[in-house]
Coordinates of C-alpha atoms in Angstrom, one line a residue:
Chain F
M1 CA -17.4 -18.1 -17.2
N2 CA -20.4 -19.1 -18.4
S3 CA -22.2 -16.5 -20.9
R4 CA -25.4 -15.1 -19.4
L5 CA -27.6 -15.1 -22.7
P6 CA -28.6 -18.0 -25.1
D7 CA -26.4 -17.4 -28.2
P8 CA -28.3 -15.6 -30.4
A9 CA -29.4 -13.2 -28.0
R10 CA -25.4 -12.3 -27.4
R11 CA -24.8 -12.3 -30.9
R12 CA -27.6 -9.5 -30.9
A13 CA -26.3 -7.5 -27.8
G14 CA -22.8 -7.3 -29.7
R15 CA -24.3 -5.6 -32.5
R16 CA -26.4 -3.5 -30.8
T17 CA -25.9 0.1 -31.5
W18 CA -25.1 2.9 -29.2
R19 CA -28.4 4.2 -29.4
Q20 CA -30.5 1.1 -28.5
A21 CA -27.8 0.4 -25.9
L22 CA -28.3 3.5 -24.0
R23 CA -32.0 3.3 -24.0
R24 CA -32.0 0.0 -22.7
D25 CA -29.3 0.6 -19.9
W26 CA -29.1 4.3 -19.3
Q27 CA -29.5 3.7 -15.5
L28 CA -26.3 1.4 -15.5
Y29 CA -24.5 4.3 -17.5
S30 CA -26.1 6.7 -14.9
L31 CA -24.5 4.7 -12.1
A32 CA -21.1 5.0 -13.8
V33 CA -21.1 8.7 -14.6
L34 CA -19.8 9.9 -11.1
P35 CA -16.9 7.2 -11.3
L36 CA -15.9 8.3 -14.7
L37 CA -15.8 11.7 -13.7
F38 CA -13.0 11.2 -11.0
F39 CA -11.2 8.8 -13.4
L40 CA -11.1 11.7 -16.1
V41 CA -10.7 14.6 -13.7
F42 CA -8.3 13.2 -11.1
R43 CA -6.2 10.6 -13.0
Y44 CA -6.4 11.2 -16.9
L45 CA -6.6 15.1 -16.6
P46 CA -3.1 15.1 -14.6
M47 CA -1.5 12.9 -17.3
L48 CA -2.5 15.7 -19.7
G49 CA -1.3 18.2 -17.3
N50 CA 2.2 16.8 -18.1
V51 CA 2.2 18.9 -21.0
I52 CA 3.5 21.8 -18.4
A53 CA 6.8 19.8 -18.6
F54 CA 6.8 21.2 -22.0
R55 CA 5.6 24.7 -21.6
R56 CA 6.3 27.4 -19.1
F57 CA 4.1 27.6 -16.3
Q58 CA 2.7 30.6 -14.3
P59 CA 1.3 29.9 -11.0
G60 CA -2.4 31.5 -11.2
G61 CA -2.3 31.2 -15.1
S62 CA -3.6 28.5 -17.3
V63 CA -3.3 25.2 -15.8
F64 CA -1.7 23.7 -19.0
G65 CA 1.1 26.6 -18.9
E66 CA 1.6 29.7 -20.8
R67 CA 4.3 29.4 -23.4
W68 CA 5.6 26.3 -25.5
V69 CA 9.0 25.7 -24.4
G70 CA 9.8 22.8 -25.8
L71 CA 12.4 19.8 -24.5
R72 CA 14.0 22.9 -22.5
Y73 CA 13.0 21.1 -19.2
V74 CA 13.8 18.0 -20.1
R75 CA 17.5 19.1 -21.2
M76 CA 17.5 20.7 -18.1
F77 CA 17.2 17.7 -15.8
L78 CA 19.4 15.8 -18.2
T79 CA 22.0 18.1 -18.0
D80 CA 21.3 18.3 -13.9
P81 CA 24.4 16.4 -12.3
T82 CA 22.0 16.3 -9.1
F83 CA 19.3 14.5 -10.9
W84 CA 21.6 11.7 -12.0
D85 CA 22.4 11.4 -8.7
V86 CA 19.2 10.7 -7.5
F87 CA 18.6 8.7 -10.2
T88 CA 21.2 6.2 -8.9
N89 CA 19.8 6.7 -5.5
T90 CA 16.2 5.5 -6.9
L91 CA 17.9 2.4 -8.8
V92 CA 19.8 1.5 -5.6
L93 CA 17.3 1.7 -3.2
G94 CA 14.7 -0.2 -5.7
A95 CA 17.1 -2.9 -6.8
L96 CA 17.8 -3.3 -2.7
T97 CA 14.1 -3.4 -2.0
L98 CA 13.3 -6.1 -4.8
L99 CA 16.1 -7.9 -3.4
F100 CA 15.0 -8.1 0.1
C101 CA 11.5 -7.7 0.0
F102 CA 10.6 -9.8 -2.9
P103 CA 12.2 -13.4 -1.6
L104 CA 11.6 -13.0 2.0
P105 CA 7.5 -13.2 2.0
I106 CA 8.4 -16.3 -0.1
V107 CA 10.5 -18.0 2.3
L108 CA 8.4 -16.8 5.1
A109 CA 5.4 -18.5 3.8
L110 CA 7.3 -21.8 3.1
L111 CA 8.3 -21.6 6.7
L112 CA 4.8 -21.0 7.8
N113 CA 3.5 -23.6 5.9
E114 CA 5.7 -26.4 7.6
L115 CA 4.0 -25.5 10.8
R116 CA 1.8 -28.4 12.0
S117 CA -0.6 -26.6 14.4
R118 CA -2.8 -24.4 12.5
R119 CA -3.5 -22.2 15.8
L120 CA 0.2 -21.4 15.7
K121 CA 0.2 -20.8 12.0
R122 CA -2.6 -18.2 12.3
F123 CA -1.1 -16.4 15.6
V124 CA 2.3 -15.7 13.9
Q125 CA 0.6 -14.8 10.4
S126 CA -1.7 -12.1 12.3
V127 CA 1.1 -10.9 14.2
S128 CA 3.5 -10.8 11.0
Y129 CA 0.6 -8.7 9.5
L130 CA 0.3 -6.1 12.0
P131 CA 3.0 -3.3 10.7
H132 CA 1.3 -3.4 7.5
F133 CA -1.7 -1.6 9.1
L134 CA 0.1 1.1 10.6
S135 CA 0.7 4.7 9.1
I136 CA 4.1 5.7 7.6
V137 CA 4.1 8.2 9.9
I138 CA 4.2 5.7 12.8
V139 CA 6.6 3.5 11.1
A140 CA 9.0 6.6 10.6
A141 CA 8.7 7.7 14.2
M142 CA 9.3 4.4 15.6
V143 CA 12.2 3.7 13.4
M144 CA 13.5 7.2 14.5
Q145 CA 12.9 6.1 18.3
L146 CA 14.9 2.9 18.1
V147 CA 17.9 4.5 16.0
S148 CA 18.2 7.5 18.1
M149 CA 21.3 8.3 20.2
D150 CA 19.2 6.3 23.2
G151 CA 17.8 4.3 21.3
T152 CA 17.7 0.3 21.4
V153 CA 20.3 0.2 18.6
N154 CA 22.6 2.5 20.3
Q155 CA 22.3 0.4 23.4
F156 CA 23.4 -2.5 21.9
V157 CA 26.2 -0.9 20.4
R158 CA 27.3 0.7 24.0
A159 CA 26.8 -2.6 25.4
V160 CA 29.4 -4.3 23.2
G161 CA 31.7 -1.6 23.7
G162 CA 31.3 0.8 20.8
E163 CA 30.2 4.7 20.5
A164 CA 26.6 5.8 19.9
V165 CA 26.2 6.6 16.5
P166 CA 24.0 9.1 15.1
F167 CA 22.6 7.0 12.4
L168 CA 19.8 8.9 10.8
Q169 CA 22.7 11.6 10.2
Q170 CA 24.9 9.4 8.3
A171 CA 24.5 8.9 4.9
G172 CA 26.2 5.3 4.7
W173 CA 23.3 4.1 7.1
F174 CA 20.5 5.2 5.1
R175 CA 20.2 2.3 2.9
T176 CA 20.2 -0.2 5.6
I177 CA 17.7 1.6 7.7
Y178 CA 15.3 2.0 5.0
V179 CA 15.4 -1.5 3.7
S180 CA 15.2 -2.7 7.4
S181 CA 12.2 -0.9 8.1
E182 CA 10.4 -1.8 4.9
V183 CA 11.3 -5.3 5.3
W184 CA 9.7 -5.2 8.9
Q185 CA 6.7 -3.2 7.4
T186 CA 6.0 -5.9 4.5
V187 CA 7.5 -9.2 4.7
G188 CA 4.3 -10.5 6.9
W189 CA 1.5 -9.2 4.8
G190 CA 3.6 -10.5 1.5
T191 CA 2.9 -14.1 2.8
I192 CA -0.9 -13.8 2.3
L193 CA -0.8 -14.5 -1.5
Y194 CA 1.8 -17.1 -1.2
L195 CA 0.0 -19.0 1.9
A196 CA -3.0 -19.3 -0.5
A197 CA -1.1 -20.4 -3.5
L198 CA 0.7 -23.0 -1.2
T199 CA -2.6 -24.8 -0.3
A200 CA -3.3 -24.9 -3.7
V201 CA -0.4 -26.9 -5.1
D202 CA -1.9 -30.6 -6.1
E203 CA -1.5 -32.7 -3.3
D204 CA -0.8 -35.9 -5.7
L205 CA 2.2 -34.2 -6.7
Y206 CA 3.9 -34.6 -3.6
E207 CA 2.7 -38.3 -3.2
A208 CA 4.4 -38.8 -6.7
A209 CA 7.5 -36.8 -5.6
R210 CA 7.7 -39.0 -2.5
I211 CA 7.2 -42.0 -4.4
D212 CA 10.2 -41.1 -6.1
G213 CA 12.2 -41.0 -3.4
A214 CA 12.3 -37.1 -2.9
N215 CA 13.0 -36.0 0.6
R216 CA 11.2 -32.5 2.1
W217 CA 13.7 -30.3 0.6
R218 CA 13.7 -31.4 -3.1
Q219 CA 10.0 -31.7 -2.6
T220 CA 10.2 -28.1 -1.8
W221 CA 12.1 -27.5 -5.0
H222 CA 10.8 -29.5 -7.4
V223 CA 7.2 -29.1 -6.7
T224 CA 6.4 -26.6 -4.3
L225 CA 8.3 -23.7 -5.9
P226 CA 6.9 -24.4 -9.5
G227 CA 3.4 -24.4 -8.0
I228 CA 3.6 -21.4 -7.0
R229 CA 6.0 -19.6 -9.6
P230 CA 2.9 -17.8 -11.7
T231 CA 2.2 -16.0 -8.0
M232 CA 5.8 -15.3 -8.0
V233 CA 6.2 -13.9 -11.5
T234 CA 2.9 -11.6 -11.1
L235 CA 4.0 -9.8 -8.0
L236 CA 7.4 -9.6 -9.5
I237 CA 6.1 -7.9 -12.3
L238 CA 3.9 -5.4 -10.1
N239 CA 6.7 -5.0 -7.8
I240 CA 9.2 -3.7 -10.8
G241 CA 6.2 -1.6 -11.8
T242 CA 6.0 0.5 -8.6
F243 CA 10.1 0.5 -8.8
M244 CA 10.5 4.1 -9.5
A245 CA 8.2 5.5 -6.9
V246 CA 10.2 3.7 -4.0
G247 CA 9.0 4.6 -0.5
F248 CA 8.7 8.2 -1.3
E249 CA 6.6 9.0 1.9
K250 CA 9.2 6.9 4.1
I251 CA 12.2 8.4 2.5
L252 CA 10.7 11.9 3.0
L253 CA 10.0 11.4 6.8
L254 CA 13.3 9.7 7.1
Y255 CA 15.9 12.0 5.5
N256 CA 17.7 15.0 5.9
P257 CA 20.1 17.3 4.1
L258 CA 22.9 15.3 5.6
T259 CA 21.7 11.9 4.0
Y260 CA 20.6 13.3 0.6
P261 CA 23.5 11.4 -1.1
T262 CA 22.3 8.2 -0.4
A263 CA 18.3 9.1 0.2
D264 CA 17.5 11.3 -2.1
V265 CA 15.4 10.0 -4.7
I266 CA 13.6 11.2 -7.8
S267 CA 10.4 11.4 -6.3
T268 CA 11.7 13.6 -3.2
Y269 CA 14.0 15.5 -5.4
L270 CA 10.7 16.2 -7.6
F271 CA 8.9 17.3 -4.4
R272 CA 11.3 19.6 -3.3
V273 CA 12.1 21.2 -6.6
G274 CA 8.3 21.1 -7.6
I275 CA 6.5 21.8 -4.5
V276 CA 8.9 23.6 -1.8
S277 CA 10.6 25.6 -4.6
S278 CA 7.3 25.9 -7.1
N279 CA 9.5 25.3 -9.7
F280 CA 6.3 23.5 -11.4
S281 CA 7.2 22.8 -15.3
Y282 CA 10.8 21.6 -14.3
A283 CA 9.2 19.2 -11.8
A284 CA 6.6 17.9 -14.2
A285 CA 9.5 17.1 -16.7
I286 CA 11.0 15.0 -14.2
G287 CA 7.8 13.6 -12.9
L288 CA 6.8 12.4 -16.7
F289 CA 10.3 11.1 -16.9
E290 CA 9.4 8.9 -14.2
S291 CA 6.2 7.7 -15.3
V292 CA 7.4 6.6 -18.6
I293 CA 10.2 4.7 -17.2
G294 CA 7.6 2.9 -14.6
L295 CA 5.3 2.2 -17.3
T296 CA 8.1 1.0 -19.7
L297 CA 9.5 -1.1 -16.5
V298 CA 6.0 -3.0 -16.1
L299 CA 5.4 -3.5 -20.0
S300 CA 8.9 -5.1 -20.3
A301 CA 8.7 -7.1 -17.0
N302 CA 5.5 -8.3 -18.8
A303 CA 6.7 -9.0 -21.9
I304 CA 9.9 -10.6 -20.5
S305 CA 7.8 -12.8 -18.3
R306 CA 5.6 -14.2 -21.0
R307 CA 8.3 -15.0 -23.1
A308 CA 10.6 -16.6 -20.6
V309 CA 8.0 -18.3 -18.1
G310 CA 4.4 -18.3 -19.7
T311 CA 2.9 -16.2 -17.0
S312 CA 2.0 -12.2 -17.4
L313 CA -0.1 -9.8 -16.2
W314 CA -2.0 -9.6 -19.5
Chain M
M1 CA -8.9 -28.0 -2.0
T2 CA -7.7 -27.4 1.6
I3 CA -5.1 -29.3 3.1
D4 CA -5.3 -30.0 6.9
T5 CA -2.0 -29.6 8.1
S6 CA -2.7 -30.1 11.7
A7 CA -3.7 -33.8 11.0
P8 CA -1.3 -36.1 12.7
A9 CA -2.5 -39.0 11.3
P10 CA -0.2 -40.5 8.7
A11 CA -2.6 -42.2 6.4
T12 CA -3.7 -38.7 5.1
G13 CA -2.3 -35.6 4.5
R14 CA 0.8 -35.0 2.7
R15 CA 4.6 -35.4 2.4
H16 CA 5.2 -38.3 4.8
G17 CA 8.3 -40.8 4.6
A18 CA 10.2 -38.1 5.7
H19 CA 8.6 -37.1 8.6
T20 CA 10.5 -39.0 10.9
S21 CA 14.1 -38.0 9.4
R22 CA 16.3 -36.8 11.7
G23 CA 17.2 -33.9 9.5
Y24 CA 13.6 -32.6 9.5
R25 CA 13.0 -32.8 12.9
V26 CA 16.2 -30.7 13.3
F27 CA 14.3 -28.3 10.6
R28 CA 11.2 -28.4 12.9
V29 CA 13.1 -26.9 15.8
V30 CA 14.9 -24.3 13.7
N31 CA 11.9 -23.6 12.1
A32 CA 10.1 -22.7 15.7
I33 CA 12.8 -20.5 16.6
I34 CA 12.9 -18.7 13.6
L35 CA 9.2 -17.9 13.7
T36 CA 9.3 -17.2 17.2
G37 CA 11.9 -14.8 16.3
V38 CA 9.6 -13.2 13.6
V39 CA 7.1 -12.9 16.1
L40 CA 9.7 -10.9 19.1
V41 CA 11.0 -8.7 16.2
T42 CA 7.6 -8.0 14.8
L43 CA 6.2 -6.7 18.2
Y44 CA 9.7 -5.5 19.8
P45 CA 9.2 -1.9 18.6
F46 CA 5.6 -1.4 20.0
V47 CA 6.8 -2.8 23.3
N48 CA 10.0 -0.5 23.2
I49 CA 7.6 2.7 22.3
V50 CA 5.4 2.3 25.2
A51 CA 8.1 1.3 27.5
R52 CA 9.6 4.7 26.5
S53 CA 6.3 6.9 26.8
L54 CA 5.8 5.8 30.3
S55 CA 9.5 6.1 31.3
D56 CA 11.0 9.4 32.9
N57 CA 12.6 11.6 30.4
A58 CA 15.9 11.2 32.2
Y59 CA 16.2 7.3 31.9
I60 CA 15.2 7.5 27.8
V61 CA 18.2 10.1 27.3
S62 CA 20.5 8.3 29.4
G63 CA 19.6 5.4 27.0
Q64 CA 18.2 2.7 29.6
V65 CA 14.9 2.2 28.6
N66 CA 14.4 -0.8 26.4
L67 CA 11.5 -3.2 27.2
I68 CA 10.5 -2.0 30.6
P69 CA 9.4 1.5 31.4
R70 CA 12.1 3.2 34.0
G71 CA 11.0 5.7 36.2
F72 CA 7.0 5.2 35.5
N73 CA 5.3 8.2 35.3
L74 CA 2.3 9.6 33.0
A75 CA 3.8 13.1 32.8
A76 CA 4.1 12.7 29.2
Y77 CA 0.7 11.6 28.4
R78 CA -0.9 14.1 30.8
A79 CA 1.0 16.7 28.6
V80 CA -0.1 15.2 25.2
M81 CA -3.8 14.7 26.1
S82 CA -3.7 18.1 27.5
D83 CA -3.0 19.7 24.2
P84 CA -6.1 20.8 22.5
M85 CA -4.3 20.5 19.4
F86 CA -4.0 16.8 19.6
W87 CA -7.7 16.2 20.0
T88 CA -8.3 18.5 17.1
S89 CA -6.2 16.3 15.0
Y90 CA -7.7 13.4 16.2
R91 CA -11.1 14.7 15.3
N92 CA -9.9 15.7 12.1
T93 CA -8.6 12.3 11.2
V94 CA -12.2 10.9 12.2
V95 CA -13.9 13.3 10.6
Y96 CA -11.7 12.8 7.0
T97 CA -11.9 9.1 7.4
V98 CA -15.3 8.9 7.5
V99 CA -16.1 11.3 4.6
A100 CA -13.6 9.8 2.5
T101 CA -14.3 6.3 3.0
A102 CA -18.2 7.1 2.4
A103 CA -17.3 8.8 -1.0
S104 CA -15.1 6.1 -1.9
I105 CA -17.7 3.4 -1.2
V106 CA -20.2 4.7 -3.0
L107 CA -18.1 5.4 -6.0
T108 CA -16.2 2.0 -6.3
T109 CA -19.6 0.0 -5.6
C110 CA -21.5 2.0 -8.3
Y111 CA -18.5 1.6 -10.8
A112 CA -18.0 -1.9 -9.8
Y113 CA -21.7 -3.1 -10.4
V114 CA -21.7 -1.4 -13.8
L115 CA -18.0 -2.9 -14.6
S116 CA -19.9 -6.6 -13.5
K117 CA -22.5 -6.6 -16.3
R118 CA -21.0 -8.5 -18.6
Q119 CA -23.3 -7.8 -21.8
L120 CA -23.2 -4.0 -21.6
K121 CA -22.0 -2.1 -24.0
G122 CA -18.6 -0.3 -23.8
R123 CA -17.9 -2.4 -20.6
T124 CA -14.2 -3.4 -21.8
A125 CA -13.6 0.4 -22.5
L126 CA -14.8 1.1 -18.9
V127 CA -12.8 -1.4 -17.2
G128 CA -9.7 -0.6 -19.4
I129 CA -10.3 3.3 -18.3
A130 CA -9.7 2.0 -14.5
V131 CA -6.9 -0.4 -15.0
F132 CA -4.9 1.8 -17.3
T133 CA -4.7 4.4 -14.1
M134 CA -2.9 1.5 -12.1
F135 CA 0.2 1.7 -14.6
F136 CA 0.6 5.0 -15.4
T137 CA 0.1 8.1 -13.1
G138 CA -0.1 12.0 -13.7
G139 CA 2.5 12.8 -11.4
L140 CA 2.7 14.9 -7.9
I141 CA 2.8 18.3 -9.6
P142 CA -0.2 18.1 -12.0
N143 CA -1.9 16.7 -9.3
Y144 CA -1.2 19.4 -7.3
I145 CA -1.8 22.1 -9.4
L146 CA -5.1 20.3 -10.0
V147 CA -6.6 20.4 -6.3
T148 CA -5.2 23.6 -5.9
S149 CA -6.8 25.1 -8.6
L150 CA -9.8 23.3 -8.1
G151 CA -10.0 25.2 -4.9
L152 CA -9.7 22.1 -3.0
K153 CA -7.2 23.0 -0.5
N154 CA -7.9 23.0 3.2
T155 CA -10.9 21.1 2.7
V156 CA -11.6 17.3 3.3
W157 CA -12.0 16.9 -0.4
A158 CA -8.4 17.3 -0.8
I159 CA -7.8 14.3 0.7
A160 CA -11.1 12.4 -0.4
L161 CA -11.3 13.0 -4.0
P162 CA -7.8 12.5 -5.4
N163 CA -8.0 8.6 -4.3
A164 CA -11.5 8.0 -4.3
I165 CA -11.2 4.9 -6.2
N166 CA -8.7 2.6 -5.7
V167 CA -8.5 0.1 -8.7
F168 CA -7.6 -3.1 -6.7
N169 CA -10.7 -2.4 -4.7
L170 CA -13.0 -2.0 -7.8
L171 CA -11.8 -5.3 -9.3
V172 CA -12.3 -7.3 -5.8
M173 CA -15.9 -5.9 -5.8
K174 CA -16.3 -6.3 -9.5
A175 CA -15.5 -9.8 -9.1
F176 CA -17.6 -10.7 -6.5
F177 CA -20.7 -8.7 -8.4
E178 CA -19.8 -11.3 -11.3
S179 CA -20.3 -14.2 -8.6
L180 CA -23.7 -13.4 -8.0
P181 CA -26.1 -15.8 -9.8
V182 CA -27.9 -13.9 -12.7
E183 CA -31.3 -15.4 -11.7
L184 CA -31.4 -13.5 -8.9
E185 CA -31.6 -10.3 -11.1
E186 CA -33.4 -11.3 -13.7
A187 CA -36.3 -11.9 -11.2
A188 CA -36.0 -9.0 -9.7
A189 CA -36.5 -7.1 -13.0
V190 CA -39.7 -9.6 -13.6
D191 CA -40.7 -8.0 -10.8
G192 CA -40.8 -4.7 -11.9
L193 CA -37.5 -3.7 -10.2
N194 CA -35.2 -1.2 -12.3
T195 CA -31.5 -1.2 -12.2
Y196 CA -31.2 1.0 -8.7
G197 CA -33.9 -1.1 -7.0
I198 CA -31.8 -4.4 -7.7
L199 CA -28.7 -2.9 -6.6
L200 CA -30.3 -1.6 -3.4
R201 CA -32.6 -4.2 -2.7
I202 CA -31.3 -7.4 -4.0
V203 CA -27.5 -7.2 -5.0
L204 CA -26.0 -5.1 -1.9
P205 CA -27.8 -7.0 0.9
L206 CA -26.1 -10.3 -0.3
S207 CA -22.6 -8.4 -1.0
K208 CA -22.5 -7.2 3.0
A209 CA -19.2 -8.9 3.8
V210 CA -17.7 -7.4 0.5
V211 CA -18.7 -4.0 1.4
A212 CA -17.5 -4.5 5.1
T213 CA -14.0 -5.7 3.7
M214 CA -13.9 -2.6 1.3
V215 CA -15.0 0.0 4.2
L216 CA -12.1 -1.5 6.1
F217 CA -9.7 -1.2 3.3
Y218 CA -10.6 2.2 2.9
A219 CA -11.0 3.4 6.1
V220 CA -7.7 2.1 7.1
S221 CA -5.8 3.7 4.3
F222 CA -7.5 7.1 5.0
W223 CA -7.0 6.8 8.7
N224 CA -3.1 6.2 7.9
S225 CA -2.8 8.7 5.1
W226 CA -0.9 11.7 5.8
F227 CA 0.6 13.2 2.8
A228 CA -2.5 14.8 1.1
A229 CA -3.1 16.5 4.2
F230 CA 0.3 17.5 4.8
L231 CA 0.5 18.8 1.4
Y232 CA -3.1 20.6 1.0
M233 CA -3.8 21.7 4.4
D234 CA -1.9 25.0 5.6
R235 CA -3.9 25.6 9.1
L236 CA -2.9 23.9 12.0
D237 CA -6.3 23.2 12.9
L238 CA -7.2 21.1 9.7
F239 CA -4.4 18.6 10.5
P240 CA -5.0 14.9 10.9
V241 CA -3.2 13.2 14.0
T242 CA -0.5 11.8 11.5
V243 CA 0.2 15.2 10.3
Y244 CA 0.5 16.2 14.1
L245 CA 2.9 13.4 14.5
R246 CA 4.8 14.0 11.3
N247 CA 5.7 17.2 13.0
L248 CA 6.6 16.2 15.8
I249 CA 9.2 14.0 14.3
A250 CA 10.2 16.5 11.6
G251 CA 11.4 18.9 14.7
A252 CA 13.7 16.0 16.0
T253 CA 15.4 15.4 12.6
D254 CA 18.0 18.1 11.2
A255 CA 16.5 21.3 11.7
T256 CA 16.6 22.1 8.0
S257 CA 14.2 19.1 7.1
T258 CA 12.2 20.3 4.1
G259 CA 9.0 19.9 5.8
G260 CA 9.6 23.1 7.6
G261 CA 9.3 24.6 4.3
L262 CA 6.0 24.0 3.2
G263 CA 3.4 26.5 4.6
S264 CA 3.4 28.3 7.8
A265 CA 1.7 25.8 9.8
S266 CA 4.3 23.4 10.3
D267 CA 6.2 24.2 13.3
V268 CA 9.7 22.8 14.0
V269 CA 9.9 22.0 17.5
Q270 CA 12.3 20.0 19.4
S271 CA 10.3 17.8 21.2
A272 CA 11.1 15.3 24.0
A273 CA 11.6 11.8 23.2
T274 CA 8.7 11.0 25.7
I275 CA 6.4 13.3 23.8
Q276 CA 7.4 11.8 20.9
S277 CA 6.5 8.0 22.3
V278 CA 3.1 9.0 23.6
T279 CA 2.1 10.3 20.7
I280 CA 3.0 7.3 18.7
V281 CA 1.3 5.2 21.2
L282 CA -1.9 7.3 21.2
T283 CA -2.0 7.3 17.6
V284 CA -1.6 3.5 17.2
L285 CA -4.0 2.7 19.7
P286 CA -7.0 2.4 17.9
I287 CA -5.3 0.4 15.1
L288 CA -4.1 -1.8 17.4
A289 CA -7.8 -2.3 19.2
V290 CA -9.7 -3.4 16.3
Y291 CA -6.9 -5.3 14.7
P292 CA -7.8 -8.4 16.0
F293 CA -11.4 -8.5 14.8
I294 CA -10.7 -6.7 11.4
Q295 CA -8.0 -8.6 10.4
R296 CA -9.2 -11.7 8.8
Y297 CA -11.6 -9.2 6.6
F298 CA -8.3 -7.7 5.2
V299 CA -6.7 -11.1 4.4
S300 CA -9.9 -12.4 3.0
G301 CA -10.3 -9.4 0.7
V302 CA -6.7 -9.8 -0.7
M303 CA -7.3 -13.8 -1.6
L304 CA -10.6 -12.9 -3.3
G305 CA -8.9 -10.1 -5.3
A306 CA -5.9 -12.4 -6.4
V307 CA -8.2 -15.4 -6.9
K308 CA -10.6 -13.5 -9.0
G309 CA -9.1 -10.5 -10.0

């Protein structure tokens, strides 16, 4: 990145006082006022608002709660068996999602990369991105139609001689349904970054590998994959960061009391406790826990990747 | 550097030598089959839903409808399209999308422009304020309490404001603005334009592609959103079409689904499969219609963000 001002001027700019800066750039700062207000009010204020996790909240009273009750709510959810059930579910669903939705776009990108016809490649890509643009309500509705008693899946089951299964009413099937629909919706879109990274891999490396006698598979293993490793790592870190918020909206749309044992996750439990039952402080405590874990995960993943692989987000 | 993967000439292009090996040819066939499968699996649900929407209810319930409509009739379409609530919902979706997108674009563009000025004092802090929110959020409850106590419930602002700036989009625009040559702005300044003038008359006209992409990003996201409306709208006539659809399918799950407990407006209705299918089709149609045209903007937007952001 080239500096925009000659050196002496830059040094001067760095030592400019706030007063001078404001006088010189007040118009720029003015443009930032409304956005900053947005961040303050709708992003940072709620972070502070989590303090109600430690206070007793009365609806209609102060936004920050009435009385300080300390760790009462934290202790409440730590000893709540339902909480640990949903915590487990969150981990399981998150891990399953990561297990399937992380590698598959890479595989698909590699396969697409082997297509010789550019038009065909573009066609498959365009089709594969389509599910990403659908509202989650549409996806959930489609899933419901497909696994309903008269839907395609049960038609197939009956065709091979089995009994129709009410999939959405059985806790045992929820994970499969959830992960499959997640794969359907995200794999195509996930290939974008990988395909871009693939075209950036230095052609000379392939040439060198070929001269050394490497066939296609070895070339892929030794040249391609290491070449896209920074992209993989970055996306992995980002995915781990969103781990805890695993599919909140989709689960909310697809679950029901019968599937709570496997489907209920921290965010949906929090929703029921907080919004439906209006138990705000308790829910806020859980939410804070969720956010802290998420942040910890991202920071750890980042640190680990920096240590182990050399690339990290910051 | 771009690699022309369609060039057949062996003198250029990469990874030859193994091209004519039998193993590789087998792989090519398998690859083609797999990718065809990907296309079919991706498209199947759409075909299925359309077929179901055009079929007679009796055929659907007896599990005979799959790829082709059976007992072709448009009764369900007529039923849904004659429901005034459906059209109200659609209108709501359009209004919410337009308002929210407009607000988002203005805020994002202004902030991105400010962030792109490298010599601005405090810039790092301003960037940090935005980026930090990508990794830590307040959570559902404080946000709910905030929006409610601000009196935004049952207004379009409950949908538009809490998600006004998407930091990813912000960073993409910032990167783009940073790539514009300084000389242009300096020349404009010399000509007497102030910051606002430079932004409006010089920078924005040059940024049409990026702004268009961001408009699309935001528009699609707001068009598809349902949860904010679900959470903050109590009245039937304020629902966007996504919530309308959601109420239809909520009726089809277990009758004690939690959605039924939120507010008086969500009615738990037992819907025929056709009604649901039709609603799905009508809701998806606009997206499908514009998709071929806008798809590449999204792709280029994502790549822009990844490469520079």
